[in-house]
Amino acid sequence: MRVKSNSIFIGDDLTQTLLEIPKSLFALAKNDIKEPEAGIDCIICTRHWHQVCALHLDQIWSEGFICTTCIHQYNIKRKENHYIASKLSVNDLSSQLEKRVNDFLHNQGCQTGHVTIRILSSYDKICLVKPQLKKYYPCQAANGYPYRTKAIFAFQKIEDVDVIFCGMYVQEYDEHCPAPNTRRLYILYFDTVHFFQPKIYRTNVYHEILIGYLDYVKQHGYMYAHVWAYPANEGIDYLFHRHPYEQRMLKPTRLQDWCKKMLDKAIAERIVIDYKDIMQDCLDNHVQTVLDIPYFDGDFWPFIIENNIEKLEQEEYANLDDPFESEDSTEISGKRKSVNTYEHKKLKKTTDPMSNSTYLLSTIFSAMEKYKDTFFVIRLHNQITSYSTGNEINAVIQCDLMDTRYAFLSFACDKNYEFSSLRRAKFSTMSLLHELHTSTTDKLIYKCNACRQQCDIRYHCRECKDFDLCEKCYDIEPQHEHEMKRSILSIVDVSQYGKQNSLNVDDKSIANILYKITAMKINATLN
Ligand SMILES: [Zn+2]
Ligand SMILES: [Zn+2]
Ligand SMILES: [Zn+2]
Ligand SMILES: [Zn+2]
């Protein structure tokens, strides 16, 4: 785009003729519309403060806000805030991670604010096998893969207040989970906001958290960990609402190097045995059908598999329909077409289910070949370990607010809790901690009353109290007796779900899928 005198010239390529549009046709707008900040008055001197700067919540200090000037001048003792990170309940995972990170900092001779790590949510879920795959392998495909999901978050005391700076969502598929997911771990999201101090240890601390977690799951008998290292697209937040504008995102190759650096440290510590890309892992494991590829909630491959099966079925349908009808109407002569279709059929689709299955796998492999560099398969044990992964002894931590990233993101979004600056991160963390301690009954997410899965698109009964169904269960006969209203959870990127039907298998759309499913992906800062 170019601006010149009274016109604006628009075009993708500056070397080409640009489209001229008079300035008068444009409406004046601001790039970043900021909401006016909430204000608050000191109850003694009545000076007006930004609520965020004042770090005041009436729920914590019900007597009202007293500014720092008055606190000093009148020697007032401000009531202590008890809703702090270190007072959230601990378990063995959180203690182990916290100890590791603080020991690391201590050993570096780093005098810095204490790091607190807590598991904010931990409960059992099922990764349902998507419908196309289920239809393709009606007998062999599992219905779903049960797993334990955990939300792990890290806080640091900065100027005596907790600041949240790192979070991850993980999926643990234990020894009872059917193959190929047995004893596998999937890191779904890892996200940071760059407030950890001092800055020079930031990357190290992120690595310590990840290595500490790999160490923990290794001790509990997990064999493999999977990471999809793919940075967030601009404007998409994985976990924290509104990242600092100046926080630089790693480019995909830098992010892969970031992961490799972390994994090499873990190898040196004998926590990780080795790591490879997903393609190599499939070859080493002699994957025979797509059913042998590990299948995780929110991962890239389940989407690609669905998509490719659909594409195959469309081809088959087109072929059955009329062998002389080409899919591409711009093609040449009818005779040539029929030969093409025949060859195509012979090469790709046959009535033999075995070779169809092989063909499907080959389409997945060719996608894998292209994207393998972003998918890490990390080996933690050499042989099948016999000990239990021990999720039974890990207490469930039910927390609607942190159950999923959607819940956390929509909470932050609704209440304007930004992480765009240290000032705001302090206030947002304080409010979040208060919420976590008092665990409000506010329902931020909706769970389907039939299948208990979280629904982004939900059908709400107009008559029953608190009755919602997900899209899938809503379609199941017999339908619910009352009229239901469809609504969509309003957060930034719900668009990623429910759209998979429109996806295509070519490169452009794979890039598109990558864009739409912003699933895992590590989002880390440069030092
Ligand atoms: Zn005052
Ligand atoms: Zn202010
Ligand atoms: Zn449901
Ligand atoms: Zn009803």
JSON list of C-alpha atoms and ligand atoms in Angstrom, two decimals, residues 37-38 48-54 423, ligand 2:
[
{"chain": "A", "resi": 37, "resn": "GLU", "atom": "CA", "xyz": [-8.86, 2.30, 32.09]},
{"chain": "A", "resi": 38, "resn": "ALA", "atom": "CA", "xyz": [-10.87, 1.80, 35.22]},
{"chain": "A", "resi": 48, "resn": "HIS", "atom": "CA", "xyz": [-7.29, 9.23, 41.49]},
{"chain": "A", "resi": 49, "resn": "TRP", "atom": "CA", "xyz": [-5.36, 6.16, 40.35]},
{"chain": "A", "resi": 50, "resn": "HIS", "atom": "CA", "xyz": [-5.60, 3.69, 37.51]},
{"chain": "A", "resi": 51, "resn": "GLN", "atom": "CA", "xyz": [-6.97, 0.55, 39.11]},
{"chain": "A", "resi": 52, "resn": "VAL", "atom": "CA", "xyz": [-4.29, -1.48, 37.36]},
{"chain": "A", "resi": 53, "resn": "CYS", "atom": "CA", "xyz": [-1.49, 0.75, 38.71]},
{"chain": "A", "resi": 54, "resn": "ALA", "atom": "CA", "xyz": [-3.06, 0.73, 42.15]},
{"chain": "A", "resi": 423, "resn": "ARG", "atom": "CA", "xyz": [1.95, -3.42, 34.99]},
{"chain": "B", "resi": 2, "resn": "ZN", "atom": "ZN", "xyz": [-1.53, 4.45, 35.88]}
]
